[in-house]
Tab-separated table of N, CA and C in Angstrom:
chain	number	residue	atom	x	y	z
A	1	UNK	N	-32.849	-17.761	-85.402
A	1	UNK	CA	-33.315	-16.782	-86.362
A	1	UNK	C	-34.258	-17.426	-87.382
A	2	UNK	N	-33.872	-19.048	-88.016
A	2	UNK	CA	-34.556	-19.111	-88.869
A	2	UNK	C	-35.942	-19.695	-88.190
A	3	UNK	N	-36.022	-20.225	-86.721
A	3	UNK	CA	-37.104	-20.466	-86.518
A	3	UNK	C	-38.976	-19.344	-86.181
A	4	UNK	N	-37.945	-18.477	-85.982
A	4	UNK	CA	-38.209	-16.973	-86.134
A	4	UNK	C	-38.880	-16.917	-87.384
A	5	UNK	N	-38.308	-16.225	-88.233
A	5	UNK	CA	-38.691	-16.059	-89.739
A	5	UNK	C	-40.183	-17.431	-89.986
A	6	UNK	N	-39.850	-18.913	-89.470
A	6	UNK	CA	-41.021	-19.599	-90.127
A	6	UNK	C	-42.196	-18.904	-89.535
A	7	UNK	N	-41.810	-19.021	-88.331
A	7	UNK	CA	-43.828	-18.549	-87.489
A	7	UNK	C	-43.874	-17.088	-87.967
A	8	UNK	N	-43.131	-16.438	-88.320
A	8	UNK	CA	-43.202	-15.675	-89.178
A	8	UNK	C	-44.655	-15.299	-90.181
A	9	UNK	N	-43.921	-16.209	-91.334
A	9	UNK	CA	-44.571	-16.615	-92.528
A	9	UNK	C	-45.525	-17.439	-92.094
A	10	UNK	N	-45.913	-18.082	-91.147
A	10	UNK	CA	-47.062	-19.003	-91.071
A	10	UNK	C	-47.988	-18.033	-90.417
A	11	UNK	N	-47.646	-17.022	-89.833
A	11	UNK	CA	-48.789	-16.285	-88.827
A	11	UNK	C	-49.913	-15.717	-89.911
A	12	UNK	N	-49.760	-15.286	-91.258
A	12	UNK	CA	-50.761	-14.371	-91.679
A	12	UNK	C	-51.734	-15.902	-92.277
A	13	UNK	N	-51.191	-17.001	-92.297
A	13	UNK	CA	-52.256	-17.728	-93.095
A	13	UNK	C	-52.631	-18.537	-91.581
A	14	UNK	N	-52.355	-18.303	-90.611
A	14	UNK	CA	-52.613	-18.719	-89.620
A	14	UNK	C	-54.014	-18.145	-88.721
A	15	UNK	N	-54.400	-16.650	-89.107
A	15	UNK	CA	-54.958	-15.597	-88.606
A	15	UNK	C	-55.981	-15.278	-89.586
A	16	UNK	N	-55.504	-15.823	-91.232
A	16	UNK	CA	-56.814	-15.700	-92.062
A	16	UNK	C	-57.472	-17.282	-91.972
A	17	UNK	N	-57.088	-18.355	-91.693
A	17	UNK	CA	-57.746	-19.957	-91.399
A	17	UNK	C	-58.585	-19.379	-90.072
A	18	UNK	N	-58.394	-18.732	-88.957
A	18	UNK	CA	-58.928	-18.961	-87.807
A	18	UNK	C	-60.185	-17.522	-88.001
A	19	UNK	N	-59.867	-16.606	-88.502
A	19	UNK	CA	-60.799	-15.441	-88.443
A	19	UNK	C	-62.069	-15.996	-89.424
A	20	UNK	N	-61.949	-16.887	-90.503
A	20	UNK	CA	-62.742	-17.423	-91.404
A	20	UNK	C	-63.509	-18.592	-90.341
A	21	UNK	N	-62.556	-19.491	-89.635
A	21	UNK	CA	-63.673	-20.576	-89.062
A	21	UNK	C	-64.344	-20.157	-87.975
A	22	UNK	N	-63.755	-19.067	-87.374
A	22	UNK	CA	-64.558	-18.254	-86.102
A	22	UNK	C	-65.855	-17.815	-86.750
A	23	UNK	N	-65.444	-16.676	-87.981
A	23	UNK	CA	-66.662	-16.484	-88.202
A	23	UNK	C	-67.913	-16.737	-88.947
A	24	UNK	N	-67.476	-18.025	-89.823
A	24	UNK	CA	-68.150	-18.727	-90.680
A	24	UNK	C	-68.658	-19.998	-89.929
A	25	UNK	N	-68.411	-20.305	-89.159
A	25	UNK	CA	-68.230	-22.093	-88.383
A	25	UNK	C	-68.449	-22.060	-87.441
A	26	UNK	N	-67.731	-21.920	-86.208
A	26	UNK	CA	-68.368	-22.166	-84.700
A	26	UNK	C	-66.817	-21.337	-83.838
A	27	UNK	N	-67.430	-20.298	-83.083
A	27	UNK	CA	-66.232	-19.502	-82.275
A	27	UNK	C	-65.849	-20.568	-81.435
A	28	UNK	N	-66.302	-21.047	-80.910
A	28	UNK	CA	-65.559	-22.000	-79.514
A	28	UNK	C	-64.946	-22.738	-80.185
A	29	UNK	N	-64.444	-23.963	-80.770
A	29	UNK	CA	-63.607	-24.845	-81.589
A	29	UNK	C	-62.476	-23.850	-82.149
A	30	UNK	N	-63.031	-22.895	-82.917
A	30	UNK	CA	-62.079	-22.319	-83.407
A	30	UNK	C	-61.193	-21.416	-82.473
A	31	UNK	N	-61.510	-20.850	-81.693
A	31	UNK	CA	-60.789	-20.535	-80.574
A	31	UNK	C	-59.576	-21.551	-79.813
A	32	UNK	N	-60.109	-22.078	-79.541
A	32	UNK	CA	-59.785	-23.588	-78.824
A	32	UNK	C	-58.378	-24.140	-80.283
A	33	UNK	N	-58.588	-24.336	-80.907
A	33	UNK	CA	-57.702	-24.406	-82.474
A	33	UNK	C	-56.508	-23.166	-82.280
A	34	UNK	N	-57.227	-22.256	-81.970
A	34	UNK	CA	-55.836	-20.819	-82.307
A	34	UNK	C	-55.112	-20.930	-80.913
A	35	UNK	N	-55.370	-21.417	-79.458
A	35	UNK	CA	-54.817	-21.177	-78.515
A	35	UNK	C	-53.935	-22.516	-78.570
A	36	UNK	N	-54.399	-23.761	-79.648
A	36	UNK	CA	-53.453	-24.886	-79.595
A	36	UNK	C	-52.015	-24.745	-80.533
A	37	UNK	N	-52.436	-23.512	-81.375
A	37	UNK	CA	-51.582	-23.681	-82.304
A	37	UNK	C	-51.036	-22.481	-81.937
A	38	UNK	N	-51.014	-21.398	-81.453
A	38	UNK	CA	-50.072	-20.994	-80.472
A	38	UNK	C	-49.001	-21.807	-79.400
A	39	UNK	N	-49.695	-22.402	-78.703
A	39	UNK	CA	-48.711	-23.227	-78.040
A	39	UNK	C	-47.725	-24.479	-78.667
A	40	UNK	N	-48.213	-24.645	-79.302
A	40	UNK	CA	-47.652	-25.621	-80.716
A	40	UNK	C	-46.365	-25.094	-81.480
A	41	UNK	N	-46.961	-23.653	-81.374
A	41	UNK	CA	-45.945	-22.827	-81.873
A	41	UNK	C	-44.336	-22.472	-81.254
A	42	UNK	N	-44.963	-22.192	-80.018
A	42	UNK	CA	-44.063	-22.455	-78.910
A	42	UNK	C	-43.093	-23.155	-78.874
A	43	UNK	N	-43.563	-24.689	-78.787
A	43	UNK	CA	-42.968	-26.582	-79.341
A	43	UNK	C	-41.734	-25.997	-79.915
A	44	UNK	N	-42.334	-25.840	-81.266
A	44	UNK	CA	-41.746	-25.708	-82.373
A	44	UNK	C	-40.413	-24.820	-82.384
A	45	UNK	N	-40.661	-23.493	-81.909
A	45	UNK	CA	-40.285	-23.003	-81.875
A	45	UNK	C	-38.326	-23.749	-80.772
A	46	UNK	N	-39.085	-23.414	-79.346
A	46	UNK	CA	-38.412	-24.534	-78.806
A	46	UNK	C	-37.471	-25.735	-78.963
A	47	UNK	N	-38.195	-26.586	-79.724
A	47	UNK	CA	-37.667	-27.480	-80.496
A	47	UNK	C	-36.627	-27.371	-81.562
A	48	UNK	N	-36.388	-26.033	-81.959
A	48	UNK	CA	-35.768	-25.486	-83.493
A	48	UNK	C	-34.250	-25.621	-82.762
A	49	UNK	N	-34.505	-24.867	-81.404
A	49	UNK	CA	-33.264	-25.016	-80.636
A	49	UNK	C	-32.363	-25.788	-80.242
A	50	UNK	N	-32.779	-26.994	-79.998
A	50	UNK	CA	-32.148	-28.344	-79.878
A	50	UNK	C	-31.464	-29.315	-81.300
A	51	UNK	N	-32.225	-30.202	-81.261
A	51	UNK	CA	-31.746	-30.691	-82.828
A	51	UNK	C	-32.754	-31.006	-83.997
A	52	UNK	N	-32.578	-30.962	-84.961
A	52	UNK	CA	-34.056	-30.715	-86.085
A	52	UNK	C	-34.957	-31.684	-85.915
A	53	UNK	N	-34.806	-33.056	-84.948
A	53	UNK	CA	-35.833	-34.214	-84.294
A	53	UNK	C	-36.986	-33.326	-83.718
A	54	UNK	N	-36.229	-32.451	-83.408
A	54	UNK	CA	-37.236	-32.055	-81.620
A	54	UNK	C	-38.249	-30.748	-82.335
A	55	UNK	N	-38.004	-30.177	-83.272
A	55	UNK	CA	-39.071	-29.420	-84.038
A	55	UNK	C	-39.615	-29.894	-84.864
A	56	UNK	N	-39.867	-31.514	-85.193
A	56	UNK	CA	-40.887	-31.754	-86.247
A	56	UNK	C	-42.100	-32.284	-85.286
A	57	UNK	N	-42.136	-32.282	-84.724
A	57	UNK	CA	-43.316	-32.828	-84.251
A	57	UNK	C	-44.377	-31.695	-83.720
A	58	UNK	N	-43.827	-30.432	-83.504
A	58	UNK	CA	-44.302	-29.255	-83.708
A	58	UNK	C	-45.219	-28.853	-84.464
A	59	UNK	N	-43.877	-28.726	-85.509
A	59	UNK	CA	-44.451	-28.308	-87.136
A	59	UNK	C	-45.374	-29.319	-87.584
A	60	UNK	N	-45.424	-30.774	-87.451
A	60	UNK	CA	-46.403	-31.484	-87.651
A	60	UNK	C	-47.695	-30.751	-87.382
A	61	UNK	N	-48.032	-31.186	-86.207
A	61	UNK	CA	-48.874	-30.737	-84.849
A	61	UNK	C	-49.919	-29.413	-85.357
A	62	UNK	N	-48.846	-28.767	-85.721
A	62	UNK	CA	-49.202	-27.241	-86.011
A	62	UNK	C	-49.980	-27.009	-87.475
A	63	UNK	N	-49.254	-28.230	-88.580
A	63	UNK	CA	-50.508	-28.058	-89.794
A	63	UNK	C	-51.323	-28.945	-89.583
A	64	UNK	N	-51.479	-30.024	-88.802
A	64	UNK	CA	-52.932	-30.327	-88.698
A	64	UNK	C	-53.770	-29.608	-88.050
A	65	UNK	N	-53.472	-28.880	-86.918
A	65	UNK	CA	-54.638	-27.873	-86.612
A	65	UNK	C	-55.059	-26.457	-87.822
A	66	UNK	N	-53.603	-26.220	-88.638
A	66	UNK	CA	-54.421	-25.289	-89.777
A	66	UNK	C	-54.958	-26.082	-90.659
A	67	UNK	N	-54.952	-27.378	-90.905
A	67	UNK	CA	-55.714	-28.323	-91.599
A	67	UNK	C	-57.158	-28.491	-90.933
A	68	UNK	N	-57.352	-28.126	-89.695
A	68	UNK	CA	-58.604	-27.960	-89.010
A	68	UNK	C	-59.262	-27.239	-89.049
A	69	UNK	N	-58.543	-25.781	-89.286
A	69	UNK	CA	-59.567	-24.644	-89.130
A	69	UNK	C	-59.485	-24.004	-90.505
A	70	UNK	N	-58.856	-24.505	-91.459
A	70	UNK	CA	-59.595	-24.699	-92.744
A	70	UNK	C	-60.463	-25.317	-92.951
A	71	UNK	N	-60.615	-26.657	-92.684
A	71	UNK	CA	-61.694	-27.407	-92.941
A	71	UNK	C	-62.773	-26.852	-92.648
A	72	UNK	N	-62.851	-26.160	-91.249
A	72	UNK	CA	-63.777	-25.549	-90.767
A	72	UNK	C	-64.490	-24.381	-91.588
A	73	UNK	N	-63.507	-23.399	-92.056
A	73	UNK	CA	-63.864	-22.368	-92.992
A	73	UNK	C	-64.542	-23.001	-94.183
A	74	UNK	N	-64.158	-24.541	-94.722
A	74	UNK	CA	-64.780	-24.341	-96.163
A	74	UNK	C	-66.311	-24.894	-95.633
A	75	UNK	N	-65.965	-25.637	-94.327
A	75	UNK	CA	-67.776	-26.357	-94.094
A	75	UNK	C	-68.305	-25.088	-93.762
A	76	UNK	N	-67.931	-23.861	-93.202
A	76	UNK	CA	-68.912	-22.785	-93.051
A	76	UNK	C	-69.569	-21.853	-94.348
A	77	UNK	N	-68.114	-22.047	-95.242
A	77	UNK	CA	-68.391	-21.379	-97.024
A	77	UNK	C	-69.642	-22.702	-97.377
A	78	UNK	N	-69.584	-23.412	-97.643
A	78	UNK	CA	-70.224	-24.751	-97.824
A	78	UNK	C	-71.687	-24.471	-97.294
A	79	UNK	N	-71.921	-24.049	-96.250
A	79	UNK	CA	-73.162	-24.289	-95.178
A	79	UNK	C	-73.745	-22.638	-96.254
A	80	UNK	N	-73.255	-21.557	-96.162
A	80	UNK	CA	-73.866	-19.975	-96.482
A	80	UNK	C	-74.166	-20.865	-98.174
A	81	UNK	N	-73.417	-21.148	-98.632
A	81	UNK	CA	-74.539	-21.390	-100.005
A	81	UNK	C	-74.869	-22.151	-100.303
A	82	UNK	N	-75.462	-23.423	-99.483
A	82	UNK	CA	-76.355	-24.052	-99.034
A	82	UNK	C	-77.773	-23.611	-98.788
A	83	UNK	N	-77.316	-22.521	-97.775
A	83	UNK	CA	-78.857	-21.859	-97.247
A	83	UNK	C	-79.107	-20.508	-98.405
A	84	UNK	N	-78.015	-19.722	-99.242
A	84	UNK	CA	-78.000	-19.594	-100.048
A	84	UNK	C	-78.595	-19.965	-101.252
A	85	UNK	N	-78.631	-20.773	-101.619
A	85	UNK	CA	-79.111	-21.400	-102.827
A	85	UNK	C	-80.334	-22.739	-102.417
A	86	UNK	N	-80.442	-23.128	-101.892
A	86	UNK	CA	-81.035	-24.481	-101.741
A	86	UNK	C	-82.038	-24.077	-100.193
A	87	UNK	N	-82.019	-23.217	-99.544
A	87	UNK	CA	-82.952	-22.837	-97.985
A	87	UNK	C	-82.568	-23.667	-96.967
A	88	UNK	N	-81.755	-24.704	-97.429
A	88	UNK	CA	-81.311	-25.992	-96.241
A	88	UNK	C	-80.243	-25.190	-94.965
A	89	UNK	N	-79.970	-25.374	-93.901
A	89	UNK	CA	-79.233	-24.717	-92.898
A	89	UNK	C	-78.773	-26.440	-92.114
A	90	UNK	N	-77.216	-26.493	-92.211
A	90	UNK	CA	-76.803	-27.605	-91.651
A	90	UNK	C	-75.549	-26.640	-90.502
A	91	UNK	N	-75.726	-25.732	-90.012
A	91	UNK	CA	-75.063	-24.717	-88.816
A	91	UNK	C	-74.998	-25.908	-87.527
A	92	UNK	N	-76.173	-26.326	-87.421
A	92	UNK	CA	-76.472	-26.517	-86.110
A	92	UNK	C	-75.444	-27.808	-86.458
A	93	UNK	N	-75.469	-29.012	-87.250
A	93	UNK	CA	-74.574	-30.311	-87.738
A	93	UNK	C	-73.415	-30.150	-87.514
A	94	UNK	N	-73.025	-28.763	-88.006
A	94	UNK	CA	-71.383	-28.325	-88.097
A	94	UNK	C	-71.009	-28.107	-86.817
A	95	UNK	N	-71.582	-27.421	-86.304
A	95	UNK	CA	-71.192	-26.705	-84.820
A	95	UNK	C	-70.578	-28.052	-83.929
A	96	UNK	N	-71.812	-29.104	-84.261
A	96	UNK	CA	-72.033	-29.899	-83.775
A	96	UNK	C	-70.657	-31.121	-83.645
A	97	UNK	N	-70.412	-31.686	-84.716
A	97	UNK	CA	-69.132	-32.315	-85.233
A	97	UNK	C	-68.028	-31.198	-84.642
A	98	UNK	N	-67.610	-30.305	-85.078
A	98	UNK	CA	-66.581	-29.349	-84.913
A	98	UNK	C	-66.365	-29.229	-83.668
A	99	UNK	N	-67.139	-28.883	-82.988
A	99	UNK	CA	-67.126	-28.990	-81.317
A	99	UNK	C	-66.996	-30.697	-80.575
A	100	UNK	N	-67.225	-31.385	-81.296
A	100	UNK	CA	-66.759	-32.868	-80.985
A	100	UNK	C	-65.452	-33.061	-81.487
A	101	UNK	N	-65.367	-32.835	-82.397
A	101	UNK	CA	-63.704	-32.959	-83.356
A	101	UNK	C	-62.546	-32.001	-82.650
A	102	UNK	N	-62.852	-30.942	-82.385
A	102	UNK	CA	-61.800	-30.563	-81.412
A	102	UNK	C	-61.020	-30.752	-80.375
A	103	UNK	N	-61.725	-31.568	-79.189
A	103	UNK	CA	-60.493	-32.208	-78.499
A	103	UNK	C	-59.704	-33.510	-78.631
A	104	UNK	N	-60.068	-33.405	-79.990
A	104	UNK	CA	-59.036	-34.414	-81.142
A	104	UNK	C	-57.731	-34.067	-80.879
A	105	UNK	N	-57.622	-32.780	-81.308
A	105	UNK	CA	-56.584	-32.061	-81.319
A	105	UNK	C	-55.756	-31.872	-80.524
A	106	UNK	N	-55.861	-32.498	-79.679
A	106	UNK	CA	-55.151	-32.841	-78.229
A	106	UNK	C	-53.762	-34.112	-78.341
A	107	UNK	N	-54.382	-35.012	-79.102
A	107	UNK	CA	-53.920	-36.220	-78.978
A	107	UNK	C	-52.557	-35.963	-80.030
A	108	UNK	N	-51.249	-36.345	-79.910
A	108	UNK	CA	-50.174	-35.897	-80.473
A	108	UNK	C	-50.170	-36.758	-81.612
């Protein structure tokens, strides 16, 4: 039950990190980010069942990828008033890194 209740509470800040880096940042990475942390979720979830060892590495797992696709959201807030204010466009840089930095996210 209580593992329930967490993914719970993590889903709405889970769904506003990924709808922001999708659409501010680069869809493919960020995609790729929400289908890891779904399955992550899973882990976790999983893991809750056994003994409290076997769900941290989950829950780890699981805020570094929302640590990812935040990051992602603020380099895309970052990039709009950039080109915003200053005419500079660093889209193509971001895409660029972000789509390299993602199958980071692989490695446990």
């Amino acid at each position: 039950f209580r593992s329930s209740q967490n993914c719970g509470h993590a889903y709405p800040t889970f769904l506003a990190v990924l709808w922001c880096a999708g659409l501010l940042c680069s869809q493919a990475p960020a995609a790729f980010a929400g289908l890891m942390y779904l399955f992550v979720r899973q882990k976790y979830f999983v893991g809750y069942l056994g003994e409290r060892t076997q769900s941290t590495p989950g829950y780890l797992f699981g805020k570094r990828i929302i640590l990812f696709l935040f990051l992602m959201s603020v380099a895309g807030i970052l990039n709009y008033y950039l080109v915003f204010f200053f005419g500079s466009d660093f889209e193509i840089h971001i895409k660029t890194i972000t789509s390299a930095i993602s199958p980071l996210l692989l490695i446990p």
